[in-house]
Short mmCIF file of C-alpha atoms in Angstrom, two decimals:
data_model
loop_
_atom_site.label_atom_id
_atom_site.label_comp_id
_atom_site.label_asym_id
_atom_site.label_seq_id
_atom_site.Cartn_x
_atom_site.Cartn_y
_atom_site.Cartn_z
CA UNK A 1 -29.87 33.21 11.54
CA UNK A 2 -29.29 31.01 14.53
CA UNK A 3 -26.79 32.64 17.36
CA UNK A 4 -24.29 29.07 17.39
CA UNK A 5 -24.02 28.21 13.46
CA UNK A 6 -20.43 29.12 13.84
CA UNK A 7 -17.27 27.40 11.46
CA UNK A 8 -17.19 24.64 14.43
CA UNK A 9 -20.92 24.38 14.95
CA UNK A 10 -23.22 21.38 14.76
CA UNK A 11 -26.34 23.39 13.81
CA UNK A 12 -26.10 24.01 9.99
CA UNK A 13 -29.63 25.71 10.05
CA UNK A 14 -29.26 28.96 8.47
CA UNK A 15 -31.82 31.79 7.61
CA UNK A 16 -30.68 32.72 4.62
CA UNK A 17 -32.69 36.26 4.50
CA UNK A 18 -31.58 37.48 8.00
CA UNK A 19 -27.56 36.48 7.32
CA UNK A 20 -27.85 38.19 4.14
CA UNK A 21 -29.22 41.18 5.57
CA UNK A 22 -27.48 41.05 8.95
CA UNK A 23 -23.83 40.82 7.77
CA UNK A 24 -24.46 42.01 4.07
CA UNK A 25 -23.67 38.95 1.95
CA UNK A 26 -25.65 39.34 -1.65
CA UNK A 27 -27.21 37.21 -3.12
CA UNK A 28 -25.10 36.11 -5.76
CA UNK A 29 -27.71 36.14 -9.34
CA UNK A 30 -27.10 39.38 -10.44
CA UNK A 31 -23.31 39.38 -10.63
CA UNK A 32 -23.20 35.57 -12.00
CA UNK A 33 -24.61 37.30 -15.30
CA UNK A 34 -21.37 39.12 -15.80
CA UNK A 35 -19.74 36.17 -16.23
CA UNK A 36 -18.61 34.98 -19.26
CA UNK A 37 -20.81 31.43 -18.88
CA UNK A 38 -21.85 30.36 -15.46
CA UNK A 39 -21.20 27.60 -13.16
CA UNK A 40 -22.97 24.64 -12.83
CA UNK A 41 -22.80 24.70 -8.47
CA UNK A 42 -24.78 28.56 -9.26
CA UNK A 43 -26.59 27.80 -12.11
CA UNK A 44 -28.45 25.33 -9.40
CA UNK A 45 -28.93 27.06 -6.15
CA UNK A 46 -25.81 25.54 -4.45
CA UNK A 47 -24.22 28.44 -4.17
CA UNK A 48 -26.50 31.77 -3.05
CA UNK A 49 -24.43 34.66 -1.90
CA UNK A 50 -21.40 36.54 -2.35
CA UNK A 51 -19.73 39.63 -0.83
CA UNK A 52 -17.11 41.43 -3.49
CA UNK A 53 -17.85 39.25 -5.99
CA UNK A 54 -18.07 41.88 -8.87
CA UNK A 55 -14.05 42.02 -8.73
CA UNK A 56 -13.83 38.15 -9.43
CA UNK A 57 -16.34 38.52 -12.35
CA UNK A 58 -14.02 41.51 -13.62
CA UNK A 59 -11.06 39.68 -13.13
CA UNK A 60 -12.19 36.38 -15.23
CA UNK A 61 -14.24 38.33 -17.78
CA UNK A 62 -10.74 41.06 -18.82
CA UNK A 63 -8.55 38.22 -17.92
CA UNK A 64 -6.40 40.08 -15.06
CA UNK A 65 -4.97 38.35 -12.51
CA UNK A 66 -6.79 36.87 -9.56
CA UNK A 67 -6.38 34.14 -6.34
CA UNK A 68 -8.44 31.38 -5.08
CA UNK A 69 -8.09 30.27 -2.21
CA UNK A 70 -10.00 27.83 0.41
CA UNK A 71 -8.56 26.20 3.47
CA UNK A 72 -9.92 22.09 5.01
CA UNK A 73 -9.70 21.16 8.51
CA UNK A 74 -8.54 17.78 8.39
CA UNK A 75 -10.04 16.14 11.28
CA UNK A 76 -11.51 13.08 9.59
CA UNK A 77 -11.68 12.00 5.86
CA UNK A 78 -13.36 14.32 3.32
CA UNK A 79 -16.15 13.17 2.07
CA UNK A 80 -19.24 14.44 -0.09
CA UNK A 81 -19.79 17.65 1.67
CA UNK A 82 -15.98 18.96 0.39
CA UNK A 83 -16.59 18.21 -3.13
CA UNK A 84 -17.95 21.06 -3.34
CA UNK A 85 -15.57 23.88 -2.54
CA UNK A 86 -13.38 21.70 -4.21
CA UNK A 87 -15.48 21.76 -7.08
CA UNK A 88 -15.91 25.58 -7.12
CA UNK A 89 -11.63 25.97 -6.48
CA UNK A 90 -11.11 24.07 -10.08
CA UNK A 91 -13.55 25.82 -12.15
CA UNK A 92 -12.05 29.13 -10.75
CA UNK A 93 -8.67 28.73 -11.43
CA UNK A 94 -9.68 27.56 -15.03
CA UNK A 95 -11.33 30.38 -15.24
CA UNK A 96 -7.34 31.74 -14.65
CA UNK A 97 -7.14 32.03 -10.94
CA UNK A 98 -4.05 30.93 -9.19
CA UNK A 99 -5.01 28.23 -7.08
CA UNK A 100 -4.54 27.83 -2.68
CA UNK A 101 -5.28 25.20 -0.83
CA UNK A 102 -4.66 25.21 2.66
CA UNK A 103 -5.00 21.70 4.75
CA UNK A 104 -5.91 23.32 8.42
CA UNK A 105 -3.92 21.09 10.72
CA UNK A 106 -3.62 23.88 13.23
CA UNK A 107 -6.97 24.35 13.57
CA UNK A 108 -7.29 20.20 13.61
CA UNK A 109 -5.29 20.38 16.46
CA UNK A 110 -6.68 23.09 18.88
CA UNK A 111 -10.15 22.79 18.31
CA UNK A 112 -10.72 18.67 17.56
CA UNK A 113 -7.43 17.55 19.35
CA UNK A 114 -6.51 15.89 16.29
CA UNK A 115 -3.03 14.52 16.25
CA UNK A 116 -0.32 16.05 13.66
CA UNK A 117 0.61 12.80 12.34
CA UNK A 118 -3.43 12.37 11.87
CA UNK A 119 -3.65 15.35 10.58
CA UNK A 120 -1.43 14.46 8.19
CA UNK A 121 -2.78 11.18 6.50
CA UNK A 122 -6.07 13.04 6.33
CA UNK A 123 -4.38 15.84 5.05
CA UNK A 124 -3.20 13.59 1.84
CA UNK A 125 -6.64 12.35 1.44
CA UNK A 126 -8.03 15.64 0.91
CA UNK A 127 -4.92 16.59 -1.28
CA UNK A 128 -5.65 13.51 -3.27
CA UNK A 129 -8.80 14.32 -4.16
CA UNK A 130 -7.93 18.26 -4.77
CA UNK A 131 -5.54 16.84 -7.50
CA UNK A 132 -7.55 14.48 -8.75
CA UNK A 133 -10.88 17.17 -9.83
CA UNK A 134 -8.13 18.56 -11.48
CA UNK A 135 -6.99 21.23 -9.60
CA UNK A 136 -3.74 23.31 -10.23
CA UNK A 137 -1.55 25.81 -7.81
CA UNK A 138 -0.67 26.22 -4.08
CA UNK A 139 -0.92 23.36 -1.07
CA UNK A 140 0.68 23.80 2.12
CA UNK A 141 -0.13 22.76 5.32
CA UNK A 142 -0.41 25.31 8.06
CA UNK A 143 2.13 24.04 10.63
CA UNK A 144 4.64 23.72 8.37
CA UNK A 145 4.31 27.82 6.32
CA UNK A 146 6.68 29.81 7.49
CA UNK A 147 5.63 32.55 5.90
CA UNK A 148 1.93 31.99 7.17
CA UNK A 149 2.99 31.85 10.84
CA UNK A 150 4.67 35.39 10.27
CA UNK A 151 1.60 36.81 8.39
CA UNK A 152 -0.54 35.43 11.62
CA UNK A 153 1.58 37.06 13.77
CA UNK A 154 1.02 40.42 11.82
CA UNK A 155 -2.32 39.93 11.79
CA UNK A 156 -2.83 39.48 15.42
CA UNK A 157 -1.50 42.72 15.76
CA UNK A 158 -5.01 44.00 14.48
CA UNK A 159 -7.27 41.69 16.38
CA UNK A 160 -8.14 41.78 20.38
CA UNK A 161 -10.37 39.25 22.27
CA UNK A 162 -13.27 41.51 22.54
CA UNK A 163 -13.79 40.93 19.03
CA UNK A 164 -13.04 37.51 19.05
CA UNK A 165 -15.76 37.42 22.09
CA UNK A 166 -18.59 39.34 19.62
CA UNK A 167 -17.57 37.08 16.04
CA UNK A 168 -17.04 33.69 17.18
CA UNK A 169 -18.48 33.55 21.22
CA UNK A 170 -14.76 33.18 23.15
CA UNK A 171 -14.92 33.22 26.26
CA UNK A 172 -12.62 33.07 29.28
CA UNK A 173 -12.41 28.91 28.40
CA UNK A 174 -11.22 29.18 25.18
CA UNK A 175 -8.04 28.27 24.88
CA UNK A 176 -5.03 30.59 23.32
CA UNK A 177 -4.09 27.62 20.27
CA UNK A 178 -7.73 28.02 19.37
CA UNK A 179 -7.44 31.85 19.44
CA UNK A 180 -4.17 30.98 17.58
CA UNK A 181 -5.94 29.00 15.18
CA UNK A 182 -8.36 31.26 14.02
CA UNK A 183 -5.56 34.47 13.09
CA UNK A 184 -3.75 31.68 11.33
CA UNK A 185 -6.92 31.63 8.88
CA UNK A 186 -6.87 35.53 8.93
CA UNK A 187 -2.88 34.69 7.85
CA UNK A 188 -4.53 31.68 5.30
CA UNK A 189 -7.29 34.10 3.42
CA UNK A 190 -4.78 37.11 3.14
CA UNK A 191 -1.54 34.42 1.94
CA UNK A 192 -1.95 34.41 -1.96
CA UNK A 193 -1.83 37.94 -1.84
CA UNK A 194 1.42 37.85 0.00
CA UNK A 195 3.08 34.78 -2.26
CA UNK A 196 1.94 36.21 -4.89
CA UNK A 197 0.84 39.53 -4.80
CA UNK A 198 -1.86 41.41 -4.68
CA UNK A 199 -4.95 40.99 -6.40
CA UNK A 200 -8.85 40.43 -5.94
CA UNK A 201 -8.78 37.43 -4.09
CA UNK A 202 -11.96 34.57 -4.02
CA UNK A 203 -12.28 32.58 -0.77
CA UNK A 204 -15.12 29.44 -1.55
CA UNK A 205 -16.50 28.83 2.00
CA UNK A 206 -20.03 27.38 3.46
CA UNK A 207 -21.72 29.52 5.21
CA UNK A 208 -21.07 28.65 8.23
CA UNK A 209 -17.60 30.45 7.38
CA UNK A 210 -18.49 33.94 7.08
CA UNK A 211 -17.24 34.78 10.77
CA UNK A 212 -14.31 33.92 9.24
CA UNK A 213 -14.45 36.47 6.17
CA UNK A 214 -15.93 38.92 7.79
CA UNK A 215 -12.65 39.18 10.67
CA UNK A 216 -10.39 38.51 7.79
CA UNK A 217 -11.69 42.13 6.05
CA UNK A 218 -11.67 43.72 8.72
CA UNK A 219 -7.62 42.83 9.39
CA UNK A 220 -6.84 43.58 5.35
CA UNK A 221 -8.63 46.99 5.51
CA UNK A 222 -6.66 47.54 9.31
CA UNK A 223 -3.45 46.59 7.37
CA UNK A 224 -3.39 49.55 4.86
CA UNK A 225 -1.36 52.04 4.93
CA UNK A 226 -4.27 53.94 3.29
CA UNK A 227 -7.99 54.82 2.51
CA UNK A 228 -9.07 55.89 -1.02
CA UNK A 229 -12.89 57.87 -1.13
CA UNK A 230 -14.22 59.45 -3.74
CA UNK A 231 -15.29 62.82 -2.73
CA UNK A 232 -17.13 63.61 -5.90
CA UNK A 233 -15.27 66.67 -6.99
CA UNK A 234 -11.66 65.08 -6.23
CA UNK A 235 -10.23 61.52 -5.07
CA UNK A 236 -8.77 62.04 -1.20
CA UNK A 237 -6.32 59.47 -0.01
CA UNK A 238 -5.86 59.16 3.39
CA UNK A 239 -3.26 58.09 5.49
CA UNK A 240 -4.03 55.30 8.48
CA UNK A 241 -1.01 54.68 9.52
CA UNK A 242 1.64 55.30 6.20
CA UNK A 243 4.88 57.31 6.71
CA UNK A 244 6.28 60.73 6.10
CA UNK A 245 7.62 59.58 3.61
CA UNK A 246 4.87 58.04 1.93
CA UNK A 247 2.50 60.00 2.08
CA UNK A 248 5.05 62.46 -0.01
CA UNK A 249 5.20 59.36 -2.22
CA UNK A 250 1.68 60.18 -3.26
CA UNK A 251 1.75 63.90 -3.38
CA UNK A 252 4.69 63.77 -6.21
CA UNK A 253 2.67 60.91 -7.68
CA UNK A 254 -0.47 63.29 -8.76
CA UNK A 255 0.50 66.26 -10.86
CA UNK A 256 -2.39 68.50 -9.47
CA UNK A 257 -2.71 67.76 -6.40
CA UNK A 258 -3.25 68.55 -3.53
CA UNK A 259 -1.05 67.73 -0.04
CA UNK A 260 -2.37 68.15 3.86
CA UNK A 261 -0.79 66.99 6.77
CA UNK A 262 -2.72 63.50 6.51
CA UNK A 263 -4.34 63.16 3.35
CA UNK A 264 -3.44 64.00 -0.78
CA UNK A 265 -7.05 65.24 -2.26
CA UNK A 266 -6.05 64.37 -6.30
CA UNK A 267 -8.34 66.04 -9.20
CA UNK A 268 -9.55 65.00 -12.30
CA UNK A 269 -8.44 61.05 -11.93
CA UNK A 270 -11.04 58.10 -11.63
CA UNK A 271 -10.86 56.48 -8.66
CA UNK A 272 -9.62 52.63 -9.49
CA UNK A 273 -6.20 54.16 -10.84
CA UNK A 274 -5.62 55.89 -7.63
CA UNK A 275 -5.80 53.07 -6.01
CA UNK A 276 -3.51 51.14 -8.09
CA UNK A 277 -1.53 53.80 -7.87
CA UNK A 278 -1.50 54.07 -4.40
CA UNK A 279 -1.20 50.45 -3.50
CA UNK A 280 1.90 50.14 -5.47
CA UNK A 281 3.14 53.03 -3.09
CA UNK A 282 1.70 51.03 -0.07
CA UNK A 283 3.99 47.93 -1.34
CA UNK A 284 7.02 49.93 -2.29
CA UNK A 285 7.41 51.67 1.48
CA UNK A 286 6.95 48.41 3.36
CA UNK A 287 2.87 47.86 3.60
CA UNK A 288 0.61 44.90 1.93
CA UNK A 289 -1.22 46.67 -0.19
CA UNK A 290 -4.33 44.39 0.33
CA UNK A 291 -7.93 43.82 -1.82
CA UNK A 292 -10.31 43.08 0.65
CA UNK A 293 -11.18 39.50 0.02
CA UNK A 294 -14.01 38.34 -1.53
CA UNK A 295 -16.30 34.90 -0.87
CA UNK A 296 -19.07 32.92 -2.18
CA UNK A 297 -21.50 31.00 0.28
CA UNK A 298 -22.78 28.13 -0.86
CA UNK A 299 -25.84 26.13 1.12
CA UNK A 300 -25.13 22.52 3.41
CA UNK A 301 -25.80 19.53 1.77
CA UNK A 302 -27.64 17.17 3.52
CA UNK A 303 -27.13 14.12 5.14
CA UNK A 304 -28.46 11.08 3.43
CA UNK A 305 -30.10 10.76 6.69
CA UNK A 306 -31.69 14.32 6.67
CA UNK A 307 -29.52 16.74 9.10
CA UNK A 308 -26.10 17.60 8.56
CA UNK A 309 -23.49 15.22 6.61
CA UNK A 310 -20.67 15.51 9.18
CA UNK A 311 -17.60 12.27 9.28
CA UNK A 312 -19.15 12.49 13.23
CA UNK A 313 -22.15 11.04 11.57
CA UNK A 314 -20.98 7.18 9.63
CA UNK A 315 -24.01 6.62 7.87
CA UNK A 316 -25.03 10.56 7.01
CA UNK A 317 -22.07 9.84 4.35
CA UNK A 318 -19.27 8.02 2.44
CA UNK A 319 -16.27 8.36 2.04
CA UNK A 320 -14.52 7.81 -1.16
CA UNK A 321 -12.81 4.52 -0.42
CA UNK A 322 -16.08 3.16 1.15
CA UNK A 323 -15.92 -0.65 0.55
CA UNK A 324 -19.27 -0.90 -2.47
CA UNK A 325 -21.76 -3.19 0.53
CA UNK A 326 -21.49 -0.15 2.57
CA UNK A 327 -22.17 2.18 0.08
CA UNK A 328 -24.88 -0.03 -1.45
CA UNK A 329 -26.62 -0.02 2.32
CA UNK A 330 -26.73 3.69 3.43
CA UNK A 331 -27.46 5.56 -0.08
CA UNK A 332 -30.54 2.06 -0.17
CA UNK A 333 -31.48 3.50 3.75
CA UNK A 334 -31.37 7.37 2.57
CA UNK A 335 -34.13 9.49 3.68
CA UNK A 336 -36.42 10.23 0.95
CA UNK A 337 -38.54 13.40 -0.43
CA UNK A 338 -41.32 10.48 -1.32
CA UNK A 339 -45.11 9.74 0.13
CA UNK A 340 -45.72 7.90 3.16
CA UNK A 341 -48.02 5.00 0.65
CA UNK A 342 -46.52 4.47 -2.73
CA UNK A 343 -50.43 5.28 -4.18
CA UNK A 344 -49.72 8.26 -2.65
CA UNK A 345 -46.23 8.56 -4.29
CA UNK A 346 -48.04 8.07 -7.79
CA UNK A 347 -51.20 10.32 -7.39
CA UNK A 348 -49.59 12.85 -5.69
CA UNK A 349 -45.04 13.18 -6.56
CA UNK A 350 -42.76 13.17 -4.67
CA UNK A 351 -40.89 16.66 -3.13
CA UNK A 352 -37.41 16.96 -4.51
CA UNK A 353 -36.52 19.78 -2.75
CA UNK A 354 -36.64 17.95 0.63
CA UNK A 355 -34.99 15.36 -0.56
CA UNK A 356 -31.11 13.61 0.44
CA UNK A 357 -31.28 11.57 -2.64
CA UNK A 358 -32.43 13.54 -5.17
CA UNK A 359 -29.75 16.51 -3.69
CA UNK A 360 -27.05 14.02 -4.11
CA UNK A 361 -27.94 13.70 -7.85
CA UNK A 362 -27.78 17.51 -8.30
CA UNK A 363 -25.04 18.69 -5.96
CA UNK A 364 -22.79 15.99 -7.78
CA UNK A 365 -23.68 12.64 -8.76
CA UNK A 366 -25.86 14.81 -12.43
CA UNK A 367 -23.86 16.61 -14.75
CA UNK A 368 -26.17 17.33 -17.07
CA UNK A 369 -28.96 19.78 -16.76
CA UNK A 370 -31.44 17.93 -18.76
CA UNK A 371 -30.78 14.99 -17.35
CA UNK A 372 -31.43 16.40 -13.90
CA UNK A 373 -34.95 18.23 -14.54
CA UNK A 374 -36.09 15.06 -16.58
CA UNK A 375 -35.17 13.40 -12.81
CA UNK A 376 -37.16 15.95 -10.91
CA UNK A 377 -40.15 15.61 -13.87
CA UNK A 378 -40.47 11.97 -12.86
CA UNK A 379 -40.02 12.50 -8.67
CA UNK A 380 -42.87 15.02 -9.12
CA UNK A 381 -44.90 13.45 -10.91
CA UNK A 382 -45.11 10.17 -9.47
CA UNK A 383 -43.67 8.16 -12.51
CA UNK A 384 -40.30 7.52 -10.35
CA UNK A 385 -41.15 5.57 -7.13
CA UNK A 386 -38.07 6.61 -4.52
CA UNK A 387 -37.39 2.97 -4.92
CA UNK A 388 -36.01 3.16 -8.52
CA UNK A 389 -34.78 6.43 -7.48
CA UNK A 390 -32.11 5.11 -5.14
CA UNK A 391 -31.33 2.10 -7.19
CA UNK A 392 -30.29 4.54 -10.51
CA UNK A 393 -29.00 6.96 -7.73
CA UNK A 394 -26.68 4.30 -6.71
CA UNK A 395 -25.30 3.59 -10.08
CA UNK A 396 -24.53 6.95 -10.43
CA UNK A 397 -22.79 6.89 -7.36
CA UNK A 398 -20.88 3.71 -7.70
CA UNK A 399 -19.15 5.09 -11.15
CA UNK A 400 -18.57 8.53 -9.47
CA UNK A 401 -16.58 6.81 -6.89
CA UNK A 402 -14.87 4.28 -9.50
CA UNK A 403 -13.42 7.00 -11.12
CA UNK A 404 -12.87 9.54 -8.65
CA UNK A 405 -10.72 6.41 -6.73
CA UNK A 406 -8.70 5.47 -9.74
CA UNK A 407 -7.92 9.63 -11.05
CA UNK A 408 -6.51 10.11 -6.92
CA UNK A 409 -4.67 6.94 -6.86
CA UNK A 410 -2.87 8.26 -9.92
CA UNK A 411 -2.04 11.65 -8.13
CA UNK A 412 -1.11 10.91 -4.80
CA UNK A 413 2.50 10.70 -5.60
CA UNK A 414 1.37 15.28 -5.34
CA UNK A 415 -0.27 14.75 -2.33
CA UNK A 416 2.72 13.10 -0.59
CA UNK A 417 5.21 15.90 -1.57
CA UNK A 418 3.19 18.87 -0.14
#
């Protein structure tokens, strides 16, 4: 992985194999087979990795509680690059998850210097898109959520600057507000478990957001009162910062257990049963009882001219309310995976995997897998020229944007109420 890949990096080049091996991210294919249905963003190879997604797959299959959360930094208007995470969140809500979305205005203000007024304006557009896609759940601005701020302060007691330097590359010139925005995002990820009770929580993100997940999992672990360990012949509940009263409560909850100074050993029970009882005891004694958050990781959608899709590079993307003439110009001028000449294209075919126009269809413009497969076949066989493909894609884009705009207009009042 490029060492400069952080949540605020302009470089989105990722060595997936190295990222997975270095930070413990796993390919998602195996665990996805446990889902009742495999969503298109996994089928199509857009979501490629996960941490602890088995907890979410089990919750979906068994219809037990879980949360889904993600956040958006309102540093500009939303565009196509943001839609995939939105779709993942909506899909998980539809599978039974309790939905949460944070508008990260503290981050935008601290890192990008966006005014609070602009954060509000941009944030409203993100919320309109979310509601238009079918999101149901809790949405909030970081700066206006007092319970979130309290949780961020509590999380900050478990983090020091050497850790922030190791994870994010922070140095002497990093502002305190930037560090505070990071801790606020840790609190965002943990907030659903404070607001609605401890449960497995899935956080869909791009690969560049993984530092936030690593830090949050570490903080969630440190904020637990107990660890529960399978020692083979018994389950050991070990105190990290639990009171004597809490340890005694654990001991009394399991007849036949043995109590020691800072741990209780419990024979004859499954670890998951012990964990749930200990979690309830922890909460009863003023603790959090957090589950470590799970995460999924999607690849980056390339810009229309290749490279990164970014609000700061207008030619790389189009907004949801952009004039048709501008959208047409950008789509028709997009980079393709075609050959140098029409004769070579007919003879050798195109390369859809390196083509931003094909990937635009794969990510968003073609819902039908059969139609997408036919598009790929026509490209690779040389039957479809790049010019014709762009014309067909432009019509899909126009229909997509018209529908999305109508739905966004219809839910504007919901965004205003947040």
